[in-house]
Short mmCIF file of C-alpha atoms in Angstrom, two decimals:
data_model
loop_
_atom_site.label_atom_id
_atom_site.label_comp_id
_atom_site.label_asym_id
_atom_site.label_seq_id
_atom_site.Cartn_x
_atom_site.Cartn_y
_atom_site.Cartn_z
CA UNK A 1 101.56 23.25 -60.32
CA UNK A 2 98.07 22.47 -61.93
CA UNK A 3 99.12 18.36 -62.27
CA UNK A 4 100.43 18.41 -58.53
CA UNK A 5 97.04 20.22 -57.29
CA UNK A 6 95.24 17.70 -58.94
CA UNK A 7 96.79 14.74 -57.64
CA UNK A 8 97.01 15.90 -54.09
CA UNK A 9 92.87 16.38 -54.55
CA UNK A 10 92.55 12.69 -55.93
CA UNK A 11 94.57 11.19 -52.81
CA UNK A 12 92.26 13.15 -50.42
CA UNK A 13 89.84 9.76 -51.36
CA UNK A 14 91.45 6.88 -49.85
CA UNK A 15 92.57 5.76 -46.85
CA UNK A 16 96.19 4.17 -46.45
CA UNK A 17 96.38 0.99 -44.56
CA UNK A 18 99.05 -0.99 -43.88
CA UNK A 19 99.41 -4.66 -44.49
CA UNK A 20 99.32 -5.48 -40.61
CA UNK A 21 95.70 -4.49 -40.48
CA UNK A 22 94.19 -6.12 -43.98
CA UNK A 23 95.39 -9.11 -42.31
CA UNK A 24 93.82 -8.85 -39.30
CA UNK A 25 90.48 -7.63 -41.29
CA UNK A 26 90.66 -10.64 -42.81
CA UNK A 27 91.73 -12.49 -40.11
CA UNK A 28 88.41 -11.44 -38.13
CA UNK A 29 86.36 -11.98 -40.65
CA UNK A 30 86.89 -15.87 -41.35
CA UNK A 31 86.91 -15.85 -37.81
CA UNK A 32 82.87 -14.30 -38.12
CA UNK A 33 82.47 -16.66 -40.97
CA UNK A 34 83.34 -19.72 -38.44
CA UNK A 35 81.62 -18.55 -35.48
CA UNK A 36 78.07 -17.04 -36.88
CA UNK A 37 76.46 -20.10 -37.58
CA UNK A 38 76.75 -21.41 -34.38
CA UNK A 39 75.67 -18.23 -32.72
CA UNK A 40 72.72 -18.36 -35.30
CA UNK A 41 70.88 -21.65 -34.39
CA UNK A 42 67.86 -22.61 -34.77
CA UNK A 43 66.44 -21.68 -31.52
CA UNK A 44 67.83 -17.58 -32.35
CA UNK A 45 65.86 -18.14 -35.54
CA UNK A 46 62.93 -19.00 -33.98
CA UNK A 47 63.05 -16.08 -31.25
CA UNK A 48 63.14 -14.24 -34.17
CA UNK A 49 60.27 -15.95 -35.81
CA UNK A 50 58.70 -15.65 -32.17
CA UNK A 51 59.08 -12.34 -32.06
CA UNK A 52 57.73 -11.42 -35.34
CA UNK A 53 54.39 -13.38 -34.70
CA UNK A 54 54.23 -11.35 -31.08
CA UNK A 55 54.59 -8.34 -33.07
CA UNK A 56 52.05 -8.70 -35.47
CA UNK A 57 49.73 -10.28 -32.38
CA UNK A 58 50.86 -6.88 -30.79
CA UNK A 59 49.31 -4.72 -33.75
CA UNK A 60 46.53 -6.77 -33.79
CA UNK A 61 45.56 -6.56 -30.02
CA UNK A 62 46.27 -2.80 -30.46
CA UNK A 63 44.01 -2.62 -33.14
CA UNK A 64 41.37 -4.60 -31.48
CA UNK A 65 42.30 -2.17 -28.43
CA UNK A 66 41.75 0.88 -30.31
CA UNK A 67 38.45 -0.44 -31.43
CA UNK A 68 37.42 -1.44 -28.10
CA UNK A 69 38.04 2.30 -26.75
CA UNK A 70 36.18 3.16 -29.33
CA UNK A 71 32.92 1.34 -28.34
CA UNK A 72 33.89 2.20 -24.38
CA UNK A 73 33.57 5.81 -25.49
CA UNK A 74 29.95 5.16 -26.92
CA UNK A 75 28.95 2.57 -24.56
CA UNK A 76 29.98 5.82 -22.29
CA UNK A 77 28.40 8.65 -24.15
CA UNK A 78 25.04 5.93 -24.56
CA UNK A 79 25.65 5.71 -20.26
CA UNK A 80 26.01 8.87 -19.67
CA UNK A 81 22.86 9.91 -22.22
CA UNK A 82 20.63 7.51 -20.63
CA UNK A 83 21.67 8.25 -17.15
CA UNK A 84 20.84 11.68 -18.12
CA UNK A 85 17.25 10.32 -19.17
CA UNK A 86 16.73 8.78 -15.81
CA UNK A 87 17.95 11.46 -14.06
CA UNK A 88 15.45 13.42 -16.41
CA UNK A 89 12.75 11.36 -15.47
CA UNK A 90 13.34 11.10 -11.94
CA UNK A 91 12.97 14.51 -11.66
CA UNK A 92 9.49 14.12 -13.47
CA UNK A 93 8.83 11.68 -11.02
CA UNK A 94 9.37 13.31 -8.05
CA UNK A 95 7.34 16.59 -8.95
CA UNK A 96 4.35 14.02 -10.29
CA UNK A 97 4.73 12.75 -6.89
CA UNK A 98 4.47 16.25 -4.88
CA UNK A 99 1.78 17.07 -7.15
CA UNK A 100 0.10 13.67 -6.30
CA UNK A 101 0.44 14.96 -2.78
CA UNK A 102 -1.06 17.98 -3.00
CA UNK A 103 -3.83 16.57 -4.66
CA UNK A 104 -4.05 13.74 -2.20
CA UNK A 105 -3.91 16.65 0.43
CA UNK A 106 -6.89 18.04 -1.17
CA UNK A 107 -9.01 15.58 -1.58
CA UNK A 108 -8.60 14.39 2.14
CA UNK A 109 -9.99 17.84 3.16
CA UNK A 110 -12.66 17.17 0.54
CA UNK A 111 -13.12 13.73 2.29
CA UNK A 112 -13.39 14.79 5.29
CA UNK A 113 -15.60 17.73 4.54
CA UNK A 114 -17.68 15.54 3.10
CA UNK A 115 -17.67 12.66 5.89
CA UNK A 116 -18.50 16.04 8.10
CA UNK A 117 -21.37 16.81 5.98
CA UNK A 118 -22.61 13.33 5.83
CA UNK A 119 -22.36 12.52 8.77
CA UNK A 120 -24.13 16.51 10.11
CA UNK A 121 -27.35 15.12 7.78
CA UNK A 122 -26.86 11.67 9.52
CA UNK A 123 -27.59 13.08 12.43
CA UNK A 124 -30.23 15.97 11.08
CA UNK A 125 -32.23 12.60 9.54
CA UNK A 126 -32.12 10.30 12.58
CA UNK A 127 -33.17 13.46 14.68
CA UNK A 128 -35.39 14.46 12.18
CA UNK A 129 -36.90 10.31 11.59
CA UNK A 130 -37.01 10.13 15.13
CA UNK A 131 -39.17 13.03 16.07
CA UNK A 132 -41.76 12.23 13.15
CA UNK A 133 -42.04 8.66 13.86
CA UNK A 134 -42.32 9.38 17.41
CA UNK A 135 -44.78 11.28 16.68
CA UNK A 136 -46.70 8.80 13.93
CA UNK A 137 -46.27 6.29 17.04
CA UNK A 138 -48.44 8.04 18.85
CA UNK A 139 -51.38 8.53 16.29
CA UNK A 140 -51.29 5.20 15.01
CA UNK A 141 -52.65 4.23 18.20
CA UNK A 142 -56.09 5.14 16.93
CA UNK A 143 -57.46 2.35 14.94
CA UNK A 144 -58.63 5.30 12.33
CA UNK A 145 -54.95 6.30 11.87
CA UNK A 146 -53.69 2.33 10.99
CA UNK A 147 -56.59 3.02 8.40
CA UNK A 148 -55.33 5.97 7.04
CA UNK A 149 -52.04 4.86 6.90
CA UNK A 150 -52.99 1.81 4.78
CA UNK A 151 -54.70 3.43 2.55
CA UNK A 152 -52.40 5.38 0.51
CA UNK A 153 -49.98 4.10 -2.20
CA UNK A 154 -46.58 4.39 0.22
CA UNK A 155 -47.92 1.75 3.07
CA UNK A 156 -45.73 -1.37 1.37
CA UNK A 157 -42.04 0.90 0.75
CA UNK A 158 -42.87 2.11 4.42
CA UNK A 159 -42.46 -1.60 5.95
CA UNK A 160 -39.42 -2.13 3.52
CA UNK A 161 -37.94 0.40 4.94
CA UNK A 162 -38.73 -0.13 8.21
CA UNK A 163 -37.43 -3.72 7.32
CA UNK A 164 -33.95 -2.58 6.02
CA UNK A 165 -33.62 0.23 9.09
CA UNK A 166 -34.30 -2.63 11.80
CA UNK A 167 -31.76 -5.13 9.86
CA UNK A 168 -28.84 -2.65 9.52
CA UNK A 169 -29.56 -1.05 12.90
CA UNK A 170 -29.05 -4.69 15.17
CA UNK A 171 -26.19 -5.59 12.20
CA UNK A 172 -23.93 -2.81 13.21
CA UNK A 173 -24.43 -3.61 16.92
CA UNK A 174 -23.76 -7.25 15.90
CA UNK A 175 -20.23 -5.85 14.92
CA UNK A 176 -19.24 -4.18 17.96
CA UNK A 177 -20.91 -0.77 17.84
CA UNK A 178 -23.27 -0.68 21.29
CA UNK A 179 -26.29 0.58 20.89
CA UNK A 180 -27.23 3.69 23.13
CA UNK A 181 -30.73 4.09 23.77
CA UNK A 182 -30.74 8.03 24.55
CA UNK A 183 -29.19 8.33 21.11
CA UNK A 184 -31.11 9.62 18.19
CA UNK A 185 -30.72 6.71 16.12
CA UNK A 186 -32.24 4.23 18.73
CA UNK A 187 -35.35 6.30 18.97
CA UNK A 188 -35.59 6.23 15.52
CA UNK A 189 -35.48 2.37 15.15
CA UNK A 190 -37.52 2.23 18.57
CA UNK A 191 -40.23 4.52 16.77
CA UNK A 192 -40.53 2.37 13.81
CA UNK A 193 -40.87 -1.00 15.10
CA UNK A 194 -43.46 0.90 18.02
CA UNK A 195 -45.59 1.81 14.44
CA UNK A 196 -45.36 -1.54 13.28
CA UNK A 197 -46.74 -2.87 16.89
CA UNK A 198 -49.81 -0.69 16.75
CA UNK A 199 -50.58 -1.65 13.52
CA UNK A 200 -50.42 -5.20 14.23
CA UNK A 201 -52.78 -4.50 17.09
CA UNK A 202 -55.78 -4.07 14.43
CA UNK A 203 -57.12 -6.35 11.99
CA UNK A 204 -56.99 -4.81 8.91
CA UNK A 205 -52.77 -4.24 10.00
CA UNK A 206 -52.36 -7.52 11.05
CA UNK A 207 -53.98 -8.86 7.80
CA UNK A 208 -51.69 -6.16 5.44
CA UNK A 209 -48.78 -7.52 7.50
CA UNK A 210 -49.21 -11.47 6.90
CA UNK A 211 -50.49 -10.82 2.99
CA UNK A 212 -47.79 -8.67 1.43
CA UNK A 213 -44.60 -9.62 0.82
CA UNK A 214 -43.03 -6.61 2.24
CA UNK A 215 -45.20 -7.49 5.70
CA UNK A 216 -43.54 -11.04 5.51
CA UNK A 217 -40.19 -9.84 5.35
CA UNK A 218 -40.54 -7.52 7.89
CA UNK A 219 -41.76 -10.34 10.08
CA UNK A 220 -38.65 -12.40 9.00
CA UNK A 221 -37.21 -9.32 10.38
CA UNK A 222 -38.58 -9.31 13.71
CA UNK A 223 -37.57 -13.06 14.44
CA UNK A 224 -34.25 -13.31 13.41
CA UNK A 225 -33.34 -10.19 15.26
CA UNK A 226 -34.73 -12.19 18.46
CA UNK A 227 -32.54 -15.21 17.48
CA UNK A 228 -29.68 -12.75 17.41
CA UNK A 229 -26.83 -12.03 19.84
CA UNK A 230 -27.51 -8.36 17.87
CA UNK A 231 -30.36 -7.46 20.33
CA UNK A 232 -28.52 -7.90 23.29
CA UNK A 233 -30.11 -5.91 26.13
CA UNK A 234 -32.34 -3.78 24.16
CA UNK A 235 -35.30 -4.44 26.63
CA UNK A 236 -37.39 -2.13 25.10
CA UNK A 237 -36.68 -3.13 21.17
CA UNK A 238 -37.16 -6.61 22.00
CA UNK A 239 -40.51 -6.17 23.52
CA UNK A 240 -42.32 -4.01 21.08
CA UNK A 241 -40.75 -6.87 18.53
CA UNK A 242 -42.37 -9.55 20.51
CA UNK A 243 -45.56 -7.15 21.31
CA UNK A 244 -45.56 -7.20 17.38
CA UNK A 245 -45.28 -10.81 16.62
CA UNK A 246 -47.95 -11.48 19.26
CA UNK A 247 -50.50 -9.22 17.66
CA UNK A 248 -49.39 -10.92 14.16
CA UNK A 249 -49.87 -14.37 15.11
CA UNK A 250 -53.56 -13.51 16.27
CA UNK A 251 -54.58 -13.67 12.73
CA UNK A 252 -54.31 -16.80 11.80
CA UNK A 253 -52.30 -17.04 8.59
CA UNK A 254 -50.02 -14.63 10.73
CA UNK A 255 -50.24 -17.68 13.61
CA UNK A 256 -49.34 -20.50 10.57
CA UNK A 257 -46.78 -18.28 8.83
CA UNK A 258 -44.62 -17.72 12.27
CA UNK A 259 -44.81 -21.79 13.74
CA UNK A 260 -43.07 -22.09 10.40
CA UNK A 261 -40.01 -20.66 11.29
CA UNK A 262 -37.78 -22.83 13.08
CA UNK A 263 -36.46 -21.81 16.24
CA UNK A 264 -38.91 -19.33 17.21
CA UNK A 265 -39.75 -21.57 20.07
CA UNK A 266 -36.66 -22.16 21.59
CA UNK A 267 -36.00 -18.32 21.53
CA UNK A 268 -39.55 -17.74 23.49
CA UNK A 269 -38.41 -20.58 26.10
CA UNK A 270 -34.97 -19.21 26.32
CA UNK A 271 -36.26 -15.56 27.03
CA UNK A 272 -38.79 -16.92 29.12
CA UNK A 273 -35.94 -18.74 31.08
CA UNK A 274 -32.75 -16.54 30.96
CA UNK A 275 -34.42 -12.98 31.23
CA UNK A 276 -34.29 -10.94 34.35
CA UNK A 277 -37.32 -8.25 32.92
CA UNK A 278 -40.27 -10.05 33.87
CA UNK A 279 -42.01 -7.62 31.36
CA UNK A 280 -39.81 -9.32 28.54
CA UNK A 281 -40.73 -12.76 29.83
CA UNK A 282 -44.02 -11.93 29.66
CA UNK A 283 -44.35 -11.00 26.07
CA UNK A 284 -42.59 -14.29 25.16
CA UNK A 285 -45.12 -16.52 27.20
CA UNK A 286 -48.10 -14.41 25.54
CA UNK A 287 -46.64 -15.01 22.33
CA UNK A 288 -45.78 -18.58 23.31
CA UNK A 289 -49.30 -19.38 24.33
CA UNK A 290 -50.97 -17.60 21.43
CA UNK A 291 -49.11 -20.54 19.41
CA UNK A 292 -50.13 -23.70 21.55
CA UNK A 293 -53.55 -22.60 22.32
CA UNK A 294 -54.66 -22.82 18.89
CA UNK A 295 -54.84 -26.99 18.50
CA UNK A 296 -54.81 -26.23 14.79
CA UNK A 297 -51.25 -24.80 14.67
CA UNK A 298 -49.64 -27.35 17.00
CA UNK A 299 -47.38 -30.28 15.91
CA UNK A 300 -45.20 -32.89 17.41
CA UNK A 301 -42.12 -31.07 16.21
CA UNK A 302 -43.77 -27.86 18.33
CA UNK A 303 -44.21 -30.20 21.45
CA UNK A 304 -40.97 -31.78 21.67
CA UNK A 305 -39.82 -28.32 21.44
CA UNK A 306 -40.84 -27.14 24.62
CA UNK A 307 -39.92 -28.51 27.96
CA UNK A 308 -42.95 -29.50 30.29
CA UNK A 309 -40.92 -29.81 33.45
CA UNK A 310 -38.58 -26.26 32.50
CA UNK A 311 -42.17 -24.75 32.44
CA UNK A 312 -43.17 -25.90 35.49
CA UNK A 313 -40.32 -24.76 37.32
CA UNK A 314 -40.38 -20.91 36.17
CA UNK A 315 -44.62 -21.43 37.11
CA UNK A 316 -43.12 -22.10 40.40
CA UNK A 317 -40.84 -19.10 40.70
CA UNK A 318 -42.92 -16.59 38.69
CA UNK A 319 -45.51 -14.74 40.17
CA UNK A 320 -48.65 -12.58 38.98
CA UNK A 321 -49.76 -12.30 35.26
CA UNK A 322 -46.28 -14.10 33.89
CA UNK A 323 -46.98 -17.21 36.29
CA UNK A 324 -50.91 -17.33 35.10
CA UNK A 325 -49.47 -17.11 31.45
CA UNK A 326 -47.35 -19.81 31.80
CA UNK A 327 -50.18 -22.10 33.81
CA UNK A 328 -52.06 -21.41 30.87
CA UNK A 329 -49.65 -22.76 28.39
CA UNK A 330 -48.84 -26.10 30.63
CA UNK A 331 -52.57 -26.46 30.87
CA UNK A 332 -52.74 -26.24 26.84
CA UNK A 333 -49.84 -28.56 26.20
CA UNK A 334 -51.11 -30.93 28.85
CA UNK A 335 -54.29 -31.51 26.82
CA UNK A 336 -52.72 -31.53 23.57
CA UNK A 337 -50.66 -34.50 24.87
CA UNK A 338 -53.66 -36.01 25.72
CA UNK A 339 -55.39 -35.57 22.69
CA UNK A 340 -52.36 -36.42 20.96
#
């Protein structure tokens, strides 16, 4: 019973087959034998090879992938820091710039206070410069005040100043601003240059006048602002300036120092000529003839300056002291040209 247990145990291992099918096995598998290698030509073989290489180009581009990602995530997290920067600093930007404008705010009102304030003692200076010199007008009338006046140690910054006033006063109505003779500011040039007549008007001014430098400039002064579109109708200006100039050129260094300056006669003939206040044309003939009737001071350049017949026809039309002034100045010329 033990042998036949064992034996039935040691069959339990194999497999019966029957003849039939080992011959078909082998059957199929010369049949495989004959058939593989032309199923495995060369171009399977190189699929295969093919496919290998792609595989291991695969891992590599996966690799490379993988590596890329990696510097996408800290090209990203570098982004996203700076961008946090920026955002950090536009932020600081924007509260620099509301703090700017608050300050800007500020100092406007501070600017504007101050243009307020300026321009308040402006006006408190011109009001205050034009009642004093009004009233320094009327005492240097006296020939003691002119005296007084030249005496102390101030007499040379006064014409400076008087200088740089007239200058900047006919400048600014040279660029647009019209001057407005009931204003403060007028009376306070008008003043000044009405000190500067009466103290031409004596000797000892007219000689301080033509002998500082201060004096000269302030004459310089006085003639361009005649050759000057600047004075424009200031009637009253313009004859205190020529009022001045005429009392100047009775000195005679004042007289040499103003035939000098080129043009001056052409602006006397063209007020003369052009002007409709015979009180203006009048100063310009008196200062015209103060020039030609002193033979010393008159040149051929000075008599080809001045038009005979042009003076003979405002003689015609003029009438009182204006056509007597200009009679006198034809009569003057006429013997100079003679003479000459």
């Amino acid at each position: 019973m033990a042998d036949k247990g064992m034996k039935t145990d040691r069959n339990q291992h194999f497999l019966k087959v029957s003849r039939a099918d080992v011959d078909q096995l082998v059957t199929e598998i010369m049949q495989f034998k004959e058939f593989l290698p032309k199923v495995l030509n060369s171009d399977l073989v190189g699929l295969y090879k093919k496919l290998d290489h792609c595989e291991q180009e695969l891992e590599v581009l996966e690799a490379e992938n993988r590596k890329l990602r990696v510097e996408l995530d800290q090209m990203k997290m570098h982004h996203d820091s700076e961008i946090e920067a920026m955002k950090k600093q536009n932020n600081s930007l924007l509260e620099d710039g509301e703090r700017y404008k608050e300050e800007k705010y500020v100092l406007k009102c501070q600017l504007s206070e101050a243009s307020q304030q300026m321009n308040d003692q402006s006006d408190y200076c011109s009001c205050m410069g034009a009642a004093v010199c009004t009233l320094l007008w009327r005492v240097s009338r006296q020939q003691e005040s002119v005296t007084s006046l030249l005496g102390g140690n101030k007499a040379e910054e006064f014409l400076q100043i008087t200088s740089r006033t007239v200058e900047s006063y006919f400048d600014s109505c040279a660029g647009g601003e019209e001057a407005k003779e009931n204003s403060e500011e007028f009376q306070f040039v008008l003043a000044l240059v009405g000190i500067i007549t009466n103290m031409a008007a004596a000797a000892q001014g007219r000689e301080f006048l033509v002998t500082k430098d201060s004096g000269r400039v302030l004459i310089d002064t006085f003639m361009k602002v005649l050759g000057g579109s600047s004075a424009g109708k200031n009637v009253k200006m313009r004859n205190l300036i020529l009022m001045a100039l005429y009392n100047v050129s009775i000195n005679m260094s004042g007289l040499q120092y103003i035939t000098k300056k080129r043009g001056i006669l052409g602006n006397l003939m063209q007020t003369i000529q052009g002007e409709s206040d015979s009180e203006l044309s009048l100063n310009a003939a008196r200062l015209l003839q103060s020039i030609v009737m002193e033979p010393n001071s008159l040149t051929s350049e000075i008599f080809d300056s001045i038009s005979l017949p042009v003076l003979q026809n405002l003689a015609r039309t003029a009438k009182g002291e204006l056509r007597d002034t200009l009679l006198e100045v034809m009569s003057d010329l006429q013997s100079y040209h003679t003479g000459f």
